[in-house]
PDB file of C-alpha atoms in Angstrom:
ATOM      1  CA  MET A 553      22.899 -23.334  -0.529  1.00  0.00           C
ATOM      2  CA  ARG A 554      23.282 -21.269  -3.722  1.00  0.00           C
ATOM      3  CA  LYS A 555      24.658 -17.778  -3.956  1.00  0.00           C
ATOM      4  CA  SER A 556      21.986 -15.141  -4.320  1.00  0.00           C
ATOM      5  CA  LEU A 557      21.415 -12.847  -7.253  1.00  0.00           C
ATOM      6  CA  PHE A 558      23.241 -10.029  -5.477  1.00  0.00           C
ATOM      7  CA  GLY A 559      26.070 -11.913  -3.798  1.00  0.00           C
ATOM      8  CA  THR A 560      24.345 -13.096  -0.578  1.00  0.00           C
ATOM      9  CA  LYS A 561      22.867 -16.473   0.306  1.00  0.00           C
ATOM     10  CA  SER A 562      19.628 -17.250  -1.480  1.00  0.00           C
ATOM     11  CA  PRO A 563      16.736 -18.706   0.557  1.00  0.00           C
ATOM     12  CA  THR A 564      14.739 -19.816  -2.451  1.00  0.00           C
ATOM     13  CA  GLU A 565      14.788 -23.327  -3.900  1.00  0.00           C
ATOM     14  CA  ASN A 566      13.780 -24.552  -7.317  1.00  0.00           C
ATOM     15  CA  VAL A 567      11.023 -26.940  -6.258  1.00  0.00           C
ATOM     16  CA  ARG A 568       8.629 -28.550  -8.698  1.00  0.00           C
ATOM     17  CA  PRO A 569       4.974 -28.885  -7.618  1.00  0.00           C
ATOM     18  CA  SER A 570       3.701 -32.447  -7.459  1.00  0.00           C
ATOM     19  CA  SER A 571       1.243 -33.664 -10.049  1.00  0.00           C
ATOM     20  CA  MET A 572      -2.370 -33.207  -8.993  1.00  0.00           C
ATOM     21  CA  VAL A 573      -5.826 -34.213 -10.197  1.00  0.00           C
ATOM     22  CA  ILE A 574      -7.996 -31.131 -10.715  1.00  0.00           C
ATOM     23  CA  LYS A 575     -11.777 -31.389 -11.102  1.00  0.00           C
ATOM     24  CA  TYR A 576     -13.650 -28.530 -12.754  1.00  0.00           C
ATOM     25  CA  SER A 577     -17.223 -27.319 -12.971  1.00  0.00           C
ATOM     26  CA  ASN A 578     -18.634 -24.192 -14.567  1.00  0.00           C
ATOM     27  CA  ALA A 579     -20.275 -21.442 -12.556  1.00  0.00           C
ATOM     28  CA  LEU A 580     -23.585 -20.071 -13.756  1.00  0.00           C
ATOM     29  CA  ILE A 581     -23.348 -16.302 -14.089  1.00  0.00           C
ATOM     30  CA  GLU A 582     -25.929 -14.307 -15.953  1.00  0.00           C
ATOM     31  CA  GLY A 583     -24.407 -12.503 -18.913  1.00  0.00           C
ATOM     32  CA  GLY A 584     -20.757 -12.411 -19.934  1.00  0.00           C
ATOM     33  CA  GLU A 585     -18.051 -15.009 -19.544  1.00  0.00           C
ATOM     34  CA  LYS A 586     -18.163 -17.667 -16.856  1.00  0.00           C
ATOM     35  CA  PRO A 587     -15.395 -18.188 -14.311  1.00  0.00           C
ATOM     36  CA  ILE A 588     -14.036 -21.660 -13.654  1.00  0.00           C
ATOM     37  CA  TYR A 589     -14.312 -23.120 -10.172  1.00  0.00           C
ATOM     38  CA  MET A 590     -11.572 -25.520  -9.155  1.00  0.00           C
ATOM     39  CA  ILE A 591     -13.636 -27.703  -6.842  1.00  0.00           C
ATOM     40  CA  SER A 592     -10.931 -29.956  -5.464  1.00  0.00           C
ATOM     41  CA  ALA A 593      -7.352 -31.061  -5.890  1.00  0.00           C
ATOM     42  CA  SER A 594      -6.118 -34.328  -4.537  1.00  0.00           C
ATOM     43  CA  LYS A 595      -3.805 -37.244  -5.172  1.00  0.00           C
ATOM     44  CA  LYS A 596      -5.344 -40.232  -6.928  1.00  0.00           C
ATOM     45  CA  SER A 597      -6.604 -42.343  -4.038  1.00  0.00           C
ATOM     46  CA  SER A 598      -9.389 -44.746  -3.158  1.00  0.00           C
ATOM     47  CA  GLN A 599      -9.187 -43.836   0.520  1.00  0.00           C
ATOM     48  CA  ASN A 600     -11.963 -42.135   2.426  1.00  0.00           C
ATOM     49  CA  PRO A 601     -11.320 -38.328   2.533  1.00  0.00           C
ATOM     50  CA  SER A 602     -11.165 -38.499   6.323  1.00  0.00           C
ATOM     51  CA  GLN A 603      -8.204 -40.863   6.000  1.00  0.00           C
ATOM     52  CA  THR A 604      -6.196 -38.642   3.672  1.00  0.00           C
ATOM     53  CA  THR A 605      -5.782 -35.506   5.769  1.00  0.00           C
ATOM     54  CA  LYS A 606      -1.980 -35.912   5.845  1.00  0.00           C
ATOM     55  CA  ARG A 607      -1.314 -35.375   2.148  1.00  0.00           C
ATOM     56  CA  LYS A 608       1.848 -33.987   0.658  1.00  0.00           C
ATOM     57  CA  SER A 609       1.599 -30.357  -0.359  1.00  0.00           C
ATOM     58  CA  PRO A 610       2.996 -28.990  -3.662  1.00  0.00           C
ATOM     59  CA  ARG A 611       6.275 -28.496  -1.747  1.00  0.00           C
ATOM     60  CA  GLY A 612       6.123 -31.791   0.127  1.00  0.00           C
ATOM     61  CA  VAL A 613       5.208 -30.419   3.576  1.00  0.00           C
ATOM     62  CA  SER A 614       2.078 -30.910   5.668  1.00  0.00           C
ATOM     63  CA  SER A 615      -0.415 -28.066   5.909  1.00  0.00           C
ATOM     64  CA  PHE A 616      -2.367 -26.809   8.896  1.00  0.00           C
ATOM     65  CA  THR A 617      -5.611 -24.937   9.381  1.00  0.00           C
ATOM     66  CA  PRO A 618      -4.969 -21.350  10.565  1.00  0.00           C
ATOM     67  CA  SER A 619      -7.146 -19.880  13.292  1.00  0.00           C
ATOM     68  CA  PHE A 620      -9.078 -17.320  11.282  1.00  0.00           C
ATOM     69  CA  GLY A 621     -12.343 -15.957  12.583  1.00  0.00           C
ATOM     70  CA  SER A 622     -15.033 -13.426  11.830  1.00  0.00           C
ATOM     71  CA  SER A 623     -13.765 -11.338  14.754  1.00  0.00           C
ATOM     72  CA  HIS A 624     -10.931 -10.021  12.561  1.00  0.00           C
ATOM     73  CA  PRO A 625     -12.487  -7.249  10.464  1.00  0.00           C
ATOM     74  CA  ASP A 626      -9.307  -5.885   8.890  1.00  0.00           C
ATOM     75  CA  LEU A 627      -6.476  -7.220   6.772  1.00  0.00           C
ATOM     76  CA  GLU A 628      -3.561  -6.504   9.100  1.00  0.00           C
ATOM     77  CA  ASN A 629      -1.209  -8.942  10.861  1.00  0.00           C
ATOM     78  CA  THR A 630      -2.495 -12.051   9.092  1.00  0.00           C
ATOM     79  CA  GLN A 631      -0.426 -15.054  10.127  1.00  0.00           C
ATOM     80  CA  LEU A 632       1.487 -16.666   7.254  1.00  0.00           C
ATOM     81  CA  GLU A 633       2.014 -20.416   7.250  1.00  0.00           C
ATOM     82  CA  PRO A 634       5.459 -21.819   8.165  1.00  0.00           C
ATOM     83  CA  SER A 635       7.369 -21.496   4.909  1.00  0.00           C
ATOM     84  CA  ARG A 636      10.455 -20.159   3.191  1.00  0.00           C
ATOM     85  CA  LEU A 637       8.794 -16.765   2.801  1.00  0.00           C
ATOM     86  CA  LEU A 638       7.927 -16.455   6.497  1.00  0.00           C
ATOM     87  CA  ASN A 639      11.501 -17.390   7.440  1.00  0.00           C
ATOM     88  CA  ILE A 640      12.917 -14.752   5.106  1.00  0.00           C
ATOM     89  CA  LEU A 641      10.506 -12.048   6.254  1.00  0.00           C
ATOM     90  CA  THR A 642      11.165 -12.831   9.915  1.00  0.00           C
ATOM     91  CA  LYS A 643      14.925 -12.487   9.419  1.00  0.00           C
ATOM     92  CA  LYS A 644      14.597  -9.292   7.398  1.00  0.00           C
ATOM     93  CA  SER A 645      12.289  -7.789  10.031  1.00  0.00           C
ATOM     94  CA  SER A 646      14.542  -8.831  12.924  1.00  0.00           C
ATOM     95  CA  PHE A 647      17.890  -7.844  11.415  1.00  0.00           C
ATOM     96  CA  VAL A 648      17.185  -4.711   9.441  1.00  0.00           C
ATOM     97  CA  GLY A 649      20.089  -3.787   7.161  1.00  0.00           C
ATOM     98  CA  SER A 650      22.080  -6.948   7.898  1.00  0.00           C
ATOM     99  CA  PHE A 651      23.650  -9.006   5.117  1.00  0.00           C
ATOM    100  CA  ILE A 652      22.453  -6.679   2.360  1.00  0.00           C
ATOM    101  CA  SER A 653      24.877  -5.815  -0.432  1.00  0.00           C
ATOM    102  CA  ILE A 654      25.123  -2.407  -2.096  1.00  0.00           C
ATOM    103  CA  PRO A 655      23.732  -3.724  -5.439  1.00  0.00           C
ATOM    104  CA  GLU A 656      20.748  -5.201  -3.595  1.00  0.00           C
ATOM    105  CA  ILE A 657      20.053  -1.890  -1.830  1.00  0.00           C
ATOM    106  CA  GLN A 658      20.219  -0.067  -5.172  1.00  0.00           C
ATOM    107  CA  ALA A 659      17.897  -2.590  -6.817  1.00  0.00           C
ATOM    108  CA  ARG A 660      15.452  -2.410  -3.894  1.00  0.00           C
ATOM    109  CA  ASN A 661      15.331   1.383  -4.042  1.00  0.00           C
ATOM    110  CA  LYS A 662      14.782   1.301  -7.808  1.00  0.00           C
ATOM    111  CA  VAL A 663      11.844  -1.107  -7.470  1.00  0.00           C
ATOM    112  CA  LEU A 664      10.210   0.858  -4.637  1.00  0.00           C
ATOM    113  CA  LYS A 665      10.537   4.104  -6.618  1.00  0.00           C
ATOM    114  CA  HIS A 666       9.038   2.381  -9.669  1.00  0.00           C
ATOM    115  CA  CYS A 667       6.027   1.293  -7.606  1.00  0.00           C
ATOM    116  CA  GLY A 668       5.722   4.578  -5.697  1.00  0.00           C
ATOM    117  CA  LEU A 669       5.901   2.714  -2.391  1.00  0.00           C
ATOM    118  CA  PRO A 670       7.777   3.660   0.820  1.00  0.00           C
ATOM    119  CA  ASP A 671      10.682   1.568   2.094  1.00  0.00           C
ATOM    120  CA  GLU A 672       9.318   1.493   5.652  1.00  0.00           C
ATOM    121  CA  GLU A 673       6.106  -0.228   4.518  1.00  0.00           C
ATOM    122  CA  TYR A 674       7.438  -2.922   2.171  1.00  0.00           C
ATOM    123  CA  LEU A 675      10.071  -5.632   2.242  1.00  0.00           C
ATOM    124  CA  VAL A 676      11.634  -6.483  -1.133  1.00  0.00           C
ATOM    125  CA  LEU A 677      12.820 -10.001  -2.001  1.00  0.00           C
ATOM    126  CA  PHE A 678      14.643 -11.093  -5.159  1.00  0.00           C
ATOM    127  CA  THR A 679      14.114 -14.475  -6.819  1.00  0.00           C
ATOM    128  CA  GLN A 680      15.591 -16.205  -9.858  1.00  0.00           C
ATOM    129  CA  ASN A 681      12.331 -16.203 -11.784  1.00  0.00           C
ATOM    130  CA  TYR A 682       8.592 -15.605 -11.767  1.00  0.00           C
ATOM    131  CA  LYS A 683       7.758 -19.169 -10.736  1.00  0.00           C
ATOM    132  CA  ASP A 684       9.906 -18.956  -7.596  1.00  0.00           C
ATOM    133  CA  ALA A 685       8.222 -15.719  -6.506  1.00  0.00           C
ATOM    134  CA  MET A 686       4.724 -17.087  -7.068  1.00  0.00           C
ATOM    135  CA  MET A 687       5.530 -20.283  -5.175  1.00  0.00           C
ATOM    136  CA  LEU A 688       6.795 -18.262  -2.205  1.00  0.00           C
ATOM    137  CA  VAL A 689       3.368 -16.649  -2.001  1.00  0.00           C
ATOM    138  CA  GLY A 690       1.425 -19.862  -2.625  1.00  0.00           C
ATOM    139  CA  GLU A 691       3.137 -21.961   0.043  1.00  0.00           C
ATOM    140  CA  SER A 692       2.957 -19.222   2.705  1.00  0.00           C
ATOM    141  CA  TYR A 693      -0.505 -17.715   2.242  1.00  0.00           C
ATOM    142  CA  PRO A 694      -3.008 -19.170   4.762  1.00  0.00           C
ATOM    143  CA  PHE A 695      -5.473 -20.794   2.388  1.00  0.00           C
ATOM    144  CA  PHE A 696      -7.855 -23.256   3.996  1.00  0.00           C
ATOM    145  CA  LYS A 697     -11.266 -24.826   3.520  1.00  0.00           C
ATOM    146  CA  GLY A 698     -13.605 -21.869   3.805  1.00  0.00           C
ATOM    147  CA  ASN A 699     -11.681 -19.033   2.173  1.00  0.00           C
ATOM    148  CA  TYR A 700     -11.007 -18.145  -1.484  1.00  0.00           C
ATOM    149  CA  TYR A 701      -8.385 -17.661  -4.152  1.00  0.00           C
ATOM    150  CA  LEU A 702      -9.802 -15.435  -6.918  1.00  0.00           C
ATOM    151  CA  THR A 703      -7.387 -15.090  -9.819  1.00  0.00           C
ATOM    152  CA  ILE A 704      -7.256 -13.452 -13.254  1.00  0.00           C
ATOM    153  CA  ILE A 705      -3.642 -14.440 -13.922  1.00  0.00           C
ATOM    154  CA  LYS A 706      -3.214 -16.809 -16.876  1.00  0.00           C
ATOM    155  CA  GLU A 707      -3.691 -20.365 -15.692  1.00  0.00           C
ATOM    156  CA  GLU A 708      -0.373 -21.637 -17.073  1.00  0.00           C
ATOM    157  CA  SER A 709       1.489 -18.871 -15.190  1.00  0.00           C
ATOM    158  CA  ASP A 710      -0.399 -19.048 -11.914  1.00  0.00           C
ATOM    159  CA  TYR A 711       1.649 -21.175  -9.521  1.00  0.00           C
ATOM    160  CA  VAL A 712      -0.389 -20.040  -6.501  1.00  0.00           C
ATOM    161  CA  LYS A 713      -3.597 -21.839  -7.467  1.00  0.00           C
ATOM    162  CA  GLU A 714      -2.165 -25.328  -6.930  1.00  0.00           C
ATOM    163  CA  PHE A 715      -1.305 -24.478  -3.313  1.00  0.00           C
ATOM    164  CA  ALA A 716      -4.735 -22.924  -2.761  1.00  0.00           C
ATOM    165  CA  SER A 717      -6.446 -25.982  -4.209  1.00  0.00           C
ATOM    166  CA  TYR A 718      -4.311 -28.375  -2.165  1.00  0.00           C
ATOM    167  CA  LYS A 719      -5.218 -26.480   1.031  1.00  0.00           C
ATOM    168  CA  GLU A 720      -8.897 -26.860   0.039  1.00  0.00           C
ATOM    169  CA  ALA A 721      -9.603 -23.165  -0.523  1.00  0.00           C
ATOM    170  CA  ARG A 722     -12.243 -22.341  -3.143  1.00  0.00           C
ATOM    171  CA  VAL A 723     -10.316 -21.391  -6.303  1.00  0.00           C
ATOM    172  CA  ILE A 724     -12.046 -19.170  -8.870  1.00  0.00           C
ATOM    173  CA  LEU A 725     -10.405 -18.632 -12.271  1.00  0.00           C
ATOM    174  CA  ALA A 726     -12.059 -15.464 -13.571  1.00  0.00           C
ATOM    175  CA  PRO A 727     -11.802 -14.154 -17.166  1.00  0.00           C
ATOM    176  CA  GLU A 728      -9.556 -11.193 -17.939  1.00  0.00           C
ATOM    177  CA  THR A 729     -12.535  -9.232 -19.309  1.00  0.00           C
ATOM    178  CA  TRP A 730     -13.786  -8.798 -15.747  1.00  0.00           C
ATOM    179  CA  LEU A 731     -11.017  -6.226 -15.229  1.00  0.00           C
ATOM    180  CA  ASP A 732     -12.555  -3.918 -17.824  1.00  0.00           C
ATOM    181  CA  LEU A 733     -14.430  -1.299 -15.801  1.00  0.00           C
ATOM    182  CA  ARG A 734     -16.647  -0.478 -18.802  1.00  0.00           C
ATOM    183  CA  ILE A 735     -17.923  -4.007 -19.381  1.00  0.00           C
ATOM    184  CA  LYS A 736     -17.535  -6.656 -16.710  1.00  0.00           C
ATOM    185  CA  GLY A 737     -16.622  -4.686 -13.615  1.00  0.00           C
ATOM    186  CA  SER A 738     -19.870  -5.408 -11.838  1.00  0.00           C
ATOM    187  CA  GLN A 739     -19.208  -9.173 -11.932  1.00  0.00           C
ATOM    188  CA  LEU A 740     -15.820  -8.816 -10.257  1.00  0.00           C
ATOM    189  CA  SER A 741     -17.347  -6.496  -7.659  1.00  0.00           C
ATOM    190  CA  HIS A 742     -20.011  -9.124  -7.045  1.00  0.00           C
ATOM    191  CA  TYR A 743     -17.363 -11.709  -6.168  1.00  0.00           C
ATOM    192  CA  PHE A 744     -15.568  -9.289  -3.853  1.00  0.00           C
ATOM    193  CA  ARG A 745     -18.791  -8.731  -1.926  1.00  0.00           C
ATOM    194  CA  ARG A 746     -19.782 -12.371  -1.648  1.00  0.00           C
ATOM    195  CA  LYS A 747     -20.386 -13.586   1.894  1.00  0.00           C
ATOM    196  CA  CYS A 748     -17.666 -15.412   3.774  1.00  0.00           C
ATOM    197  CA  LYS A 749     -17.599 -16.241   7.486  1.00  0.00           C
ATOM    198  CA  HIS A 750     -13.834 -15.732   7.560  1.00  0.00           C
ATOM    199  CA  THR A 751     -11.888 -12.475   7.472  1.00  0.00           C
ATOM    200  CA  PRO A 752      -9.850 -11.944   5.346  1.00  0.00           C
ATOM    201  CA  LYS A 753     -11.901 -13.697   2.678  1.00  0.00           C
ATOM    202  CA  GLY A 754      -8.787 -14.791   0.817  1.00  0.00           C
ATOM    203  CA  LEU A 755      -6.383 -13.646  -1.895  1.00  0.00           C
ATOM    204  CA  PHE A 756      -7.185 -11.868  -5.177  1.00  0.00           C
ATOM    205  CA  SER A 757      -4.524 -11.911  -7.924  1.00  0.00           C
ATOM    206  CA  TYR A 758      -4.509  -9.947 -11.161  1.00  0.00           C
ATOM    207  CA  PRO A 759      -2.086  -8.473 -13.752  1.00  0.00           C
ATOM    208  CA  THR A 760      -1.498  -4.760 -14.313  1.00  0.00           C
ATOM    209  CA  GLU A 761      -1.167  -5.275 -18.062  1.00  0.00           C
ATOM    210  CA  VAL A 762      -1.947  -7.962 -20.635  1.00  0.00           C
ATOM    211  CA  ASN A 763      -0.973  -7.627 -24.317  1.00  0.00           C
ATOM    212  CA  GLY A 764      -0.661  -3.857 -24.051  1.00  0.00           C
ATOM    213  CA  THR A 765      -3.941  -3.358 -22.175  1.00  0.00           C
ATOM    214  CA  ARG A 766      -3.352  -1.607 -18.834  1.00  0.00           C
ATOM    215  CA  TYR A 767      -5.829  -2.308 -16.052  1.00  0.00           C
ATOM    216  CA  SER A 768      -7.002  -0.072 -13.235  1.00  0.00           C
ATOM    217  CA  MET A 769      -5.491  -0.028  -9.739  1.00  0.00           C
ATOM    218  CA  HIS A 770      -9.048   0.595  -8.540  1.00  0.00           C
ATOM    219  CA  TRP A 771      -9.470  -3.151  -8.051  1.00  0.00           C
ATOM    220  CA  ILE A 772      -6.875  -3.168  -5.254  1.00  0.00           C
ATOM    221  CA  SER A 773      -8.831  -0.667  -3.182  1.00  0.00           C
ATOM    222  CA  GLU A 774     -12.168  -2.352  -3.881  1.00  0.00           C
ATOM    223  CA  ALA A 775     -10.786  -5.755  -2.906  1.00  0.00           C
ATOM    224  CA  HIS A 776      -9.383  -4.303   0.329  1.00  0.00           C
ATOM    225  CA  ARG A 777     -12.714  -2.660   1.167  1.00  0.00           C
ATOM    226  CA  ASN A 778     -14.321  -6.088   0.921  1.00  0.00           C
ATOM    227  CA  SER A 779     -11.684  -7.882   3.063  1.00  0.00           C
ATOM    228  CA  TRP A 780      -9.486  -9.449   0.382  1.00  0.00           C
ATOM    229  CA  HIS A 781      -5.699  -9.463   0.254  1.00  0.00           C
ATOM    230  CA  VAL A 782      -4.288  -8.559  -3.167  1.00  0.00           C
ATOM    231  CA  LEU A 783      -1.388  -9.882  -5.239  1.00  0.00           C
ATOM    232  CA  LEU A 784      -0.582  -7.489  -8.104  1.00  0.00           C
ATOM    233  CA  ASP A 785       1.415  -8.941 -11.016  1.00  0.00           C
ATOM    234  CA  ALA A 786       3.315  -6.002 -12.524  1.00  0.00           C
ATOM    235  CA  THR A 787       5.969  -8.071 -14.303  1.00  0.00           C
ATOM    236  CA  ALA A 788       4.735  -6.935 -17.732  1.00  0.00           C
ATOM    237  CA  LEU A 789       5.863  -3.373 -16.976  1.00  0.00           C
ATOM    238  CA  VAL A 790       9.452  -2.162 -17.376  1.00  0.00           C
ATOM    239  CA  VAL A 791      10.973  -0.935 -14.114  1.00  0.00           C
ATOM    240  CA  GLY A 792      12.302   2.580 -14.645  1.00  0.00           C
ATOM    241  CA  GLU A 793      10.097   3.254 -17.662  1.00  0.00           C
ATOM    242  CA  ASP A 794       6.477   2.318 -16.920  1.00  0.00           C
ATOM    243  CA  GLN A 795       5.756   4.097 -13.652  1.00  0.00           C
ATOM    244  CA  LEU A 796       3.287   2.564 -11.194  1.00  0.00           C
ATOM    245  CA  ASN A 797       1.465   4.713  -8.670  1.00  0.00           C
ATOM    246  CA  LEU A 798       0.529   2.363  -5.859  1.00  0.00           C
ATOM    247  CA  ALA A 799       0.824   4.829  -2.971  1.00  0.00           C
ATOM    248  CA  LEU A 800      -2.955   5.184  -2.672  1.00  0.00           C
ATOM    249  CA  HIS A 801      -3.697   1.477  -3.055  1.00  0.00           C
ATOM    250  CA  ARG A 802      -0.947  -0.456  -1.220  1.00  0.00           C
ATOM    251  CA  PRO A 803      -1.368  -4.070  -2.471  1.00  0.00           C
ATOM    252  CA  ASP A 804      -0.261  -6.814  -0.087  1.00  0.00           C
ATOM    253  CA  PHE A 805       2.030  -8.514  -2.613  1.00  0.00           C
ATOM    254  CA  VAL A 806       3.578  -7.012  -5.765  1.00  0.00           C
ATOM    255  CA  LEU A 807       5.569  -8.843  -8.437  1.00  0.00           C
ATOM    256  CA  CYS A 808       7.993  -6.860 -10.634  1.00  0.00           C
ATOM    257  CA  SER A 809      10.598  -7.824 -13.205  1.00  0.00           C
ATOM    258  CA  LEU A 810      13.997  -6.097 -12.967  1.00  0.00           C
ATOM    259  CA  ASP A 811      16.997  -6.096 -15.308  1.00  0.00           C
ATOM    260  CA  ASN A 812      19.967  -7.645 -13.491  1.00  0.00           C
ATOM    261  CA  ALA A 813      23.394  -6.326 -14.435  1.00  0.00           C
ATOM    262  CA  HIS A 814      25.130  -8.256 -11.622  1.00  0.00           C
ATOM    263  CA  ALA A 815      24.504 -11.834 -12.729  1.00  0.00           C
ATOM    264  CA  HIS A 816      24.263 -14.005 -15.825  1.00  0.00           C
ATOM    265  CA  SER A 817      20.462 -13.983 -15.739  1.00  0.00           C
ATOM    266  CA  SER A 818      19.091 -11.021 -17.696  1.00  0.00           C
ATOM    267  CA  LYS A 819      16.146 -10.458 -15.349  1.00  0.00           C
ATOM    268  CA  VAL A 820      15.150 -11.217 -11.779  1.00  0.00           C
ATOM    269  CA  THR A 821      11.680 -11.205 -10.270  1.00  0.00           C
ATOM    270  CA  CYS A 822      11.075  -8.966  -7.259  1.00  0.00           C
ATOM    271  CA  LEU A 823       8.465  -9.810  -4.635  1.00  0.00           C
ATOM    272  CA  LEU A 824       7.281  -6.889  -2.506  1.00  0.00           C
ATOM    273  CA  VAL A 825       5.455  -7.755   0.718  1.00  0.00           C
ATOM    274  CA  ARG A 826       3.525  -5.181   2.735  1.00  0.00           C
ATOM    275  CA  ARG A 827       4.749  -5.261   6.327  1.00  0.00           C
ATOM    276  CA  LYS A 828       1.513  -4.410   8.139  1.00  0.00           C
ATOM    277  CA  SER A 829      -0.539  -7.007   6.217  1.00  0.00           C
ATOM    278  CA  PHE A 830       1.272  -9.977   7.742  1.00  0.00           C
ATOM    279  CA  ASP A 831       2.614 -10.968  11.139  1.00  0.00           C
ATOM    280  CA  MET A 832       6.337 -11.486  10.567  1.00  0.00           C
ATOM    281  CA  SER A 833       7.416 -12.180  14.146  1.00  0.00           C
ATOM    282  CA  ALA A 834       9.076 -15.533  14.769  1.00  0.00           C
ATOM    283  CA  SER A 835       7.339 -15.899  18.132  1.00  0.00           C
ATOM    284  CA  SER A 836       3.919 -16.067  16.483  1.00  0.00           C
ATOM    285  CA  THR A 837       4.852 -18.802  14.016  1.00  0.00           C
ATOM    286  CA  PRO A 838       2.574 -21.819  14.601  1.00  0.00           C
ATOM    287  CA  ALA A 839       4.201 -25.123  15.480  1.00  0.00           C
ATOM    288  CA  HIS A 840       4.644 -27.296  12.409  1.00  0.00           C
ATOM    289  CA  GLU A 841       3.671 -30.908  12.890  1.00  0.00           C
TER     290      GLU A 841
END
């Protein structure tokens, strides 16, 4: 076990996703750019699909199908899959204030102030890099055949999509221009409103800023209104300088980049998780076969 960024034990591991075969097809959307649908992701195999249900995931563990249903109209207390993230969140929820160093408390408070979010509503985790934080989300989020992963994060930086594809969720890679409220906003709204027999419909990920262009927080609220969880990538902003005002929007996951004066690495990536969005109790963790 490695030492953490702030002097405590680190729960994260540097795990490389396994190689996967991705098949693509274009969606037909009238006007504007077309999103890319990732139809399937599987190991090269000649076996019948019914014989390959026990595949290795991007982290080398078996997946399970969560018990989602249309009887859940809101986005609260969603059960995360057994994972590193669920283990960390369970411990942090059960032992509040335990094993936290002073530098970590200071860093946590700085990040929460930067985002305009209250300490009682969010747990803050620190990882070595952006990839580790994204993989924590990807391996724990309950993707399955029937829900969606809608993303506008650059494909080469999006480490969640491989997990979503492996778990047979419908992955939609949408163009960045859809975030422009003046031009393509109606197309993104259309995808939020699309029918899905499961609630929540899935996870929507997008960046706050790309190449100096800042995008609206409006998309968080609209996604929530249409039963989507939201991952906001705010790593392009400087904590302490570029203020975020998320108090009215409350995304389910937030990624931030923080200068680290207590380790050799110049920056660490912070993952904020909204408490009420996910069930963090150990007793509700499904058995892992």
